[in-house]
Amino acid sequence: AGSNPGLDRSFEGLNFFDQRFANNGNQFSIEPPDQGLCVGNGFVLETVNDVLQVYGTVDAVADGRQAVVALNEREYDLVLADVMMPAINGIDLLRHVRSSPRLRFISVVLLSARASPDACREGFAAGADDYLVKPFANRDLIVRVGSCLALARMRAKAIQSKDHILNLLVAELQHRTRNLAAVMQRLAR
């Protein structure tokens, strides 16, 4: 990041963002993806890699077909996809992700030059976590990715909590069922 003054300024903005939330006692923080996947043309790949590689690993592929292969081979917690791509476009890639039980909870940010309200609605209707219009400021990318990942992590914790509560309820129900069966056996004697 030290070789690009514009990028350095973006990270200064991120540091201010982090400090502002930390100073207010809010638990929100911008955390990088453990593993991100960026799908798009050379400009999108270069920009996103420059911005996010500082935070974590970002794999880059040129189109939606390559993204499907990558998603089948590796675990990702974030996908940044250009809407306009050859083979499988960003909207169709998003639909693929949302229709897969294994992939459906991955955060997906669509990147597009299409700024109309209809284009944005189409992206959100397909299940996008966010829709970022190109050209975008590096700081906007960082904050939006951070927000999506924070929400995804909260969603994962909620699902874990729900699963834990369900497991406790099942265990309690099994225990009570065994006790009832034992009482019924004693009464039958």
C-alpha positions as YAML, in Angstrom:
chain: A
units: angstrom
residues:
- id: 1
  name: ALA
  ca: [0.00, 0.00, 0.00]
- id: 2
  name: GLY
  ca: [2.97, 2.32, 0.50]
- id: 3
  name: SER
  ca: [3.60, 2.77, -3.24]
- id: 4
  name: ASN
  ca: [0.15, 4.14, -4.08]
- id: 5
  name: PRO
  ca: [-0.68, 7.54, -2.49]
- id: 6
  name: GLY
  ca: [-4.39, 7.24, -3.38]
- id: 7
  name: LEU
  ca: [-4.54, 3.83, -1.76]
- id: 8
  name: ASP
  ca: [-2.72, 5.15, 1.32]
- id: 9
  name: ARG
  ca: [-5.37, 7.89, 1.67]
- id: 10
  name: SER
  ca: [-8.11, 5.23, 1.46]
- id: 11
  name: PHE
  ca: [-6.59, 3.32, 4.34]
- id: 12
  name: GLU
  ca: [-6.30, 6.54, 6.36]
- id: 13
  name: GLY
  ca: [-10.06, 6.89, 5.91]
- id: 14
  name: LEU
  ca: [-10.53, 3.31, 7.06]
- id: 15
  name: ASN
  ca: [-8.42, 3.94, 10.15]
- id: 16
  name: PHE
  ca: [-10.61, 6.93, 10.97]
- id: 17
  name: PHE
  ca: [-13.71, 4.77, 10.43]
- id: 18
  name: ASP
  ca: [-12.39, 2.08, 12.78]
- id: 19
  name: GLN
  ca: [-11.41, 4.64, 15.44]
- id: 20
  name: ARG
  ca: [-14.77, 6.41, 15.24]
- id: 21
  name: PHE
  ca: [-16.67, 3.19, 15.95]
- id: 22
  name: ALA
  ca: [-14.19, 1.99, 18.55]
- id: 23
  name: ASN
  ca: [-14.38, 5.32, 20.39]
- id: 24
  name: ASN
  ca: [-18.16, 5.11, 20.57]
- id: 25
  name: GLY
  ca: [-17.92, 1.69, 22.19]
- id: 26
  name: ASN
  ca: [-19.60, 0.03, 19.24]
- id: 27
  name: GLN
  ca: [-18.46, -3.51, 18.48]
- id: 28
  name: PHE
  ca: [-18.58, -2.98, 14.70]
- id: 29
  name: SER
  ca: [-15.21, -3.27, 13.02]
- id: 30
  name: ILE
  ca: [-14.00, -3.73, 9.49]
- id: 31
  name: GLU
  ca: [-12.61, -7.22, 9.27]
- id: 32
  name: PRO
  ca: [-11.08, -8.59, 6.11]
- id: 33
  name: PRO
  ca: [-12.33, -11.68, 4.37]
- id: 34
  name: ASP
  ca: [-10.42, -14.79, 5.36]
- id: 35
  name: GLN
  ca: [-10.67, -15.75, 1.72]
- id: 36
  name: GLY
  ca: [-12.20, -13.54, -0.96]
- id: 37
  name: LEU
  ca: [-12.95, -14.16, -4.61]
- id: 38
  name: CYS
  ca: [-12.95, -11.32, -7.14]
- id: 39
  name: VAL
  ca: [-14.56, -11.91, -10.51]
- id: 40
  name: GLY
  ca: [-14.28, -9.46, -13.39]
- id: 41
  name: ASN
  ca: [-12.19, -7.70, -15.99]
- id: 42
  name: GLY
  ca: [-8.61, -6.48, -15.60]
- id: 43
  name: PHE
  ca: [-9.51, -3.09, -14.07]
- id: 44
  name: VAL
  ca: [-11.85, -4.58, -11.48]
- id: 45
  name: LEU
  ca: [-9.40, -7.35, -10.60]
- id: 46
  name: GLU
  ca: [-6.49, -4.94, -10.29]
- id: 47
  name: THR
  ca: [-8.39, -2.39, -8.20]
- id: 48
  name: VAL
  ca: [-9.95, -4.89, -5.81]
- id: 49
  name: ASN
  ca: [-6.70, -6.82, -5.41]
- id: 50
  name: ASP
  ca: [-4.78, -3.60, -4.67]
- id: 51
  name: VAL
  ca: [-7.31, -2.57, -2.05]
- id: 52
  name: LEU
  ca: [-8.14, -5.87, -0.34]
- id: 53
  name: GLN
  ca: [-4.92, -7.90, -0.56]
- id: 54
  name: VAL
  ca: [-3.58, -5.87, 2.36]
- id: 55
  name: TYR
  ca: [-6.26, -7.46, 4.51]
- id: 56
  name: GLY
  ca: [-6.35, -11.06, 3.38]
- id: 57
  name: THR
  ca: [-6.18, -13.47, 0.51]
- id: 58
  name: VAL
  ca: [-8.16, -12.57, -2.59]
- id: 59
  name: ASP
  ca: [-8.29, -14.96, -5.53]
- id: 60
  name: ALA
  ca: [-8.97, -13.39, -8.90]
- id: 61
  name: VAL
  ca: [-10.72, -14.94, -11.89]
- id: 62
  name: ALA
  ca: [-11.77, -13.38, -15.19]
- id: 63
  name: ASP
  ca: [-15.36, -14.58, -15.56]
- id: 64
  name: GLY
  ca: [-18.33, -16.27, -13.96]
- id: 65
  name: ARG
  ca: [-17.52, -19.73, -15.30]
- id: 66
  name: GLN
  ca: [-14.08, -19.62, -13.65]
- id: 67
  name: ALA
  ca: [-15.74, -18.32, -10.47]
- id: 68
  name: VAL
  ca: [-18.07, -21.35, -10.32]
- id: 69
  name: VAL
  ca: [-15.03, -23.64, -10.59]
- id: 70
  name: ALA
  ca: [-13.19, -21.69, -7.87]
- id: 71
  name: LEU
  ca: [-16.25, -21.75, -5.57]
- id: 72
  name: ASN
  ca: [-16.43, -25.53, -5.96]
- id: 73
  name: GLU
  ca: [-12.75, -25.96, -5.14]
- id: 74
  name: ARG
  ca: [-12.35, -23.61, -2.18]
- id: 75
  name: GLU
  ca: [-14.20, -22.01, 0.74]
- id: 76
  name: TYR
  ca: [-14.84, -18.27, 0.42]
- id: 77
  name: ASP
  ca: [-16.54, -15.81, 2.73]
- id: 78
  name: LEU
  ca: [-16.80, -13.02, 0.15]
- id: 79
  name: VAL
  ca: [-17.37, -12.76, -3.59]
- id: 80
  name: LEU
  ca: [-16.96, -9.46, -5.44]
- id: 81
  name: ALA
  ca: [-18.40, -9.90, -8.93]
- id: 82
  name: ASP
  ca: [-18.64, -7.57, -11.87]
- id: 83
  name: VAL
  ca: [-22.16, -7.62, -13.30]
- id: 84
  name: MET
  ca: [-20.99, -7.50, -16.94]
- id: 85
  name: MET
  ca: [-18.88, -10.56, -17.66]
- id: 86
  name: PRO
  ca: [-18.61, -13.10, -20.45]
- id: 87
  name: ALA
  ca: [-19.85, -16.67, -20.03]
- id: 88
  name: ILE
  ca: [-21.77, -16.29, -16.74]
- id: 89
  name: ASN
  ca: [-22.59, -12.71, -15.76]
- id: 90
  name: GLY
  ca: [-22.54, -11.40, -12.19]
- id: 91
  name: ILE
  ca: [-26.31, -11.71, -11.67]
- id: 92
  name: ASP
  ca: [-26.33, -15.35, -12.84]
- id: 93
  name: LEU
  ca: [-23.28, -16.09, -10.68]
- id: 94
  name: LEU
  ca: [-25.11, -14.57, -7.72]
- id: 95
  name: ARG
  ca: [-28.17, -16.73, -8.43]
- id: 96
  name: HIS
  ca: [-25.90, -19.79, -8.54]
- id: 97
  name: VAL
  ca: [-24.39, -18.87, -5.16]
- id: 98
  name: ARG
  ca: [-27.79, -18.24, -3.53]
- id: 99
  name: SER
  ca: [-29.26, -21.50, -4.90]
- id: 100
  name: SER
  ca: [-26.48, -23.66, -3.47]
- id: 101
  name: PRO
  ca: [-26.95, -24.87, 0.12]
- id: 102
  name: ARG
  ca: [-23.17, -24.84, 0.59]
- id: 103
  name: LEU
  ca: [-22.61, -21.36, -0.85]
- id: 104
  name: ARG
  ca: [-25.78, -19.42, -0.06]
- id: 105
  name: PHE
  ca: [-24.43, -17.61, 3.01]
- id: 106
  name: ILE
  ca: [-21.35, -16.19, 1.25]
- id: 107
  name: SER
  ca: [-21.42, -12.38, 1.11]
- id: 108
  name: VAL
  ca: [-21.72, -11.19, -2.49]
- id: 109
  name: VAL
  ca: [-21.00, -7.63, -3.59]
- id: 110
  name: LEU
  ca: [-21.88, -6.77, -7.17]
- id: 111
  name: LEU
  ca: [-19.76, -4.19, -9.01]
- id: 112
  name: SER
  ca: [-21.31, -2.47, -12.01]
- id: 113
  name: ALA
  ca: [-21.15, 0.56, -14.26]
- id: 114
  name: ARG
  ca: [-24.97, 0.36, -14.40]
- id: 115
  name: ALA
  ca: [-26.11, 2.97, -11.89]
- id: 116
  name: SER
  ca: [-29.83, 3.12, -12.60]
- id: 117
  name: PRO
  ca: [-32.26, 2.32, -9.80]
- id: 118
  name: ASP
  ca: [-33.58, -0.60, -11.89]
- id: 119
  name: ALA
  ca: [-30.10, -2.10, -12.21]
- id: 120
  name: CYS
  ca: [-29.52, -1.78, -8.46]
- id: 121
  name: ARG
  ca: [-32.93, -3.33, -7.70]
- id: 122
  name: GLU
  ca: [-32.13, -6.22, -10.04]
- id: 123
  name: GLY
  ca: [-28.91, -6.91, -8.13]
- id: 124
  name: PHE
  ca: [-30.57, -6.77, -4.72]
- id: 125
  name: ALA
  ca: [-33.55, -8.82, -5.95]
- id: 126
  name: ALA
  ca: [-31.13, -11.54, -7.05]
- id: 127
  name: GLY
  ca: [-29.72, -11.63, -3.50]
- id: 128
  name: ALA
  ca: [-26.73, -9.26, -3.52]
- id: 129
  name: ASP
  ca: [-25.49, -8.13, -0.12]
- id: 130
  name: ASP
  ca: [-24.41, -4.86, -1.71]
- id: 131
  name: TYR
  ca: [-24.21, -3.15, -5.10]
- id: 132
  name: LEU
  ca: [-21.31, -0.81, -5.77]
- id: 133
  name: VAL
  ca: [-21.34, 1.44, -8.84]
- id: 134
  name: LYS
  ca: [-18.10, 1.86, -10.79]
- id: 135
  name: PRO
  ca: [-16.02, 3.89, -10.60]
- id: 136
  name: PHE
  ca: [-15.90, 3.65, -6.83]
- id: 137
  name: ALA
  ca: [-13.57, 5.08, -4.24]
- id: 138
  name: ASN
  ca: [-11.27, 2.59, -2.54]
- id: 139
  name: ARG
  ca: [-12.60, 3.68, 0.85]
- id: 140
  name: ASP
  ca: [-16.18, 2.89, -0.27]
- id: 141
  name: LEU
  ca: [-15.11, -0.60, -1.32]
- id: 142
  name: ILE
  ca: [-13.38, -1.20, 2.01]
- id: 143
  name: VAL
  ca: [-16.31, 0.03, 4.10]
- id: 144
  name: ARG
  ca: [-18.93, -1.87, 2.10]
- id: 145
  name: VAL
  ca: [-16.95, -5.10, 2.16]
- id: 146
  name: GLY
  ca: [-16.40, -4.66, 5.90]
- id: 147
  name: SER
  ca: [-20.10, -4.09, 6.47]
- id: 148
  name: CYS
  ca: [-21.08, -7.15, 4.45]
- id: 149
  name: LEU
  ca: [-18.60, -9.34, 6.29]
- id: 150
  name: ALA
  ca: [-19.67, -8.01, 9.68]
- id: 151
  name: LEU
  ca: [-23.30, -8.84, 8.86]
- id: 152
  name: ALA
  ca: [-22.29, -12.27, 7.55]
- id: 153
  name: ARG
  ca: [-20.39, -13.02, 10.74]
- id: 154
  name: MET
  ca: [-23.37, -11.91, 12.85]
- id: 155
  name: ARG
  ca: [-25.65, -14.10, 10.71]
- id: 156
  name: ALA
  ca: [-23.29, -17.06, 11.22]
- id: 157
  name: LYS
  ca: [-23.29, -16.51, 15.00]
- id: 158
  name: ALA
  ca: [-27.09, -16.32, 14.99]
- id: 159
  name: ILE
  ca: [-27.31, -19.58, 13.05]
- id: 160
  name: GLN
  ca: [-24.85, -21.23, 15.47]
- id: 161
  name: SER
  ca: [-26.90, -19.95, 18.42]
- id: 162
  name: LYS
  ca: [-30.12, -21.21, 16.85]
- id: 163
  name: ASP
  ca: [-28.53, -24.60, 16.19]
- id: 164
  name: HIS
  ca: [-27.24, -24.74, 19.77]
- id: 165
  name: ILE
  ca: [-30.67, -23.91, 21.18]
- id: 166
  name: LEU
  ca: [-32.30, -26.50, 18.92]
- id: 167
  name: ASN
  ca: [-29.79, -29.12, 20.08]
- id: 168
  name: LEU
  ca: [-30.56, -28.27, 23.71]
- id: 169
  name: LEU
  ca: [-34.30, -28.53, 23.07]
- id: 170
  name: VAL
  ca: [-33.90, -31.87, 21.30]
- id: 171
  name: ALA
  ca: [-31.78, -33.20, 24.16]
- id: 172
  name: GLU
  ca: [-34.37, -32.02, 26.71]
- id: 173
  name: LEU
  ca: [-37.20, -33.55, 24.70]
- id: 174
  name: GLN
  ca: [-35.32, -36.86, 24.43]
- id: 175
  name: HIS
  ca: [-34.66, -36.82, 28.18]
- id: 176
  name: ARG
  ca: [-38.32, -36.14, 28.98]
- id: 177
  name: THR
  ca: [-39.45, -38.78, 26.48]
- id: 178
  name: ARG
  ca: [-37.17, -41.38, 28.14]
- id: 179
  name: ASN
  ca: [-38.50, -40.38, 31.58]
- id: 180
  name: LEU
  ca: [-42.10, -40.63, 30.35]
- id: 181
  name: ALA
  ca: [-41.40, -44.04, 28.81]
- id: 182
  name: ALA
  ca: [-39.90, -45.24, 32.11]
- id: 183
  name: VAL
  ca: [-42.93, -43.99, 34.05]
- id: 184
  name: MET
  ca: [-45.29, -45.66, 31.59]
- id: 185
  name: GLN
  ca: [-43.37, -48.97, 31.93]
- id: 186
  name: ARG
  ca: [-43.65, -48.80, 35.72]
- id: 187
  name: LEU
  ca: [-47.34, -48.06, 35.51]
- id: 188
  name: ALA
  ca: [-47.87, -50.96, 33.11]
- id: 189
  name: ARG
  ca: [-46.46, -53.46, 35.63]
...
